[in-house]
Amino acid sequence: MIEGHGDDLHRYGGRVRVNFSTNIPQHADHSGLLSHLARCGAVVSNYPEPAPRSVERLLAAGHGIGEENVMVTNGATEAIYLLAHAYEGGKSAVIVPTFREYQDACRVFSHSVRFISSLEHVGGGLDMVWLCNPNNPTGRVYDRDCLLDVVDAFPSTLFVVDQAYAGYSVKKVLGVEDVLERGNVVMLHSLTKRFFVPGLRIGYAVGEASVLGRMRRLAMPWSVNALAIEAARYLLAHSDGYRIDAPRLHSEAMRMAGAFSDMGMEVGLTDCNFVLVRLRDKTARELKEWLVERHGLLIRDASNFEGLSAAHFRVAAQLREENDMLINALKEWIVL
């Protein structure tokens, strides 16, 4: 794992007023969840399920698929490392820039890793292709038909499609039916992102039973703790209370992007709630530290994404008035 890989709010000791570095909205009402966890706090006195089968059953029923086609993990990140381990020593391609854990997991398990810039560069001879949809940090969503055409063109290659941010997309992403009609796709999901609970590490994989079976054989027992299991049960039963307003968040991300572009910054297109930006003549690290010290605003320095530069940063839309705080702070920054 790379240090500084994601949200590093913990480094700033309460100085951050608004956190734009996480891709998750910051104002969810978790009062019901916290009350539930308080009521079932006694679970910490006992071991959890060795594997979180109760949550897998709920997810399988919700998706209308077999339990053998769902595997719950300690965040989607555990699934990434289990997949890399299951195909240890393989040949992988990673479509970049993207989430750093794919390449890190592959290197831990001795994959040869090739970086490619688009689906068009997927070729033969690969064991695995790793991609994020919507992609972190760009926010772009792959055209569903184009993606499935490539998947079908290489039936002996396993495509790992990380859809952690699917709920934030304004474009159609893959569905579980697309995965289970094929034996060469594993889809990753994140309850962390879906329910705005990054402190509770819980995610899951959907795929063909034999592929998930390879992962299960390598999984550590009790990797998902008892409180995370209880939280997942509660959240899945109360999903209506955790609706994602994807159109509003996307509209705000685009509004921010337009303001940044007007300031002379290079801004990428996005299909979800976050946007990638490139400064013209200063570094993201300088901007990040200045924003925290001067305004209590935290952005994501994106320089450690493969293929990006020291000038790149990423921000996610929050409340409109908070987004205006960032826009105004950047107007102040560019004239320094």
Coordinates of C-alpha atoms in Angstrom, one line a residue, residues 53-54 56-61 65-71 205 209 212 216:
R53 CA -22.1 -15.5 5.2
S54 CA -25.1 -13.7 6.7
E56 CA -23.5 -12.6 1.6
R57 CA -27.0 -14.1 1.9
L58 CA -28.6 -10.6 2.1
L59 CA -26.6 -9.3 -0.9
A60 CA -27.4 -12.4 -3.0
A61 CA -31.1 -12.1 -2.2
I65 CA -28.3 -14.3 -7.6
G66 CA -26.8 -17.3 -5.9
E67 CA -24.9 -17.0 -2.6
E68 CA -21.9 -18.7 -4.4
N69 CA -21.7 -15.7 -6.6
V70 CA -21.1 -13.2 -3.8
M71 CA -18.1 -12.8 -1.5
A205 CA -17.2 -9.2 -5.1
A209 CA -18.4 -19.3 -8.4
L212 CA -14.7 -16.5 -6.1
R216 CA -12.3 -17.8 -0.6

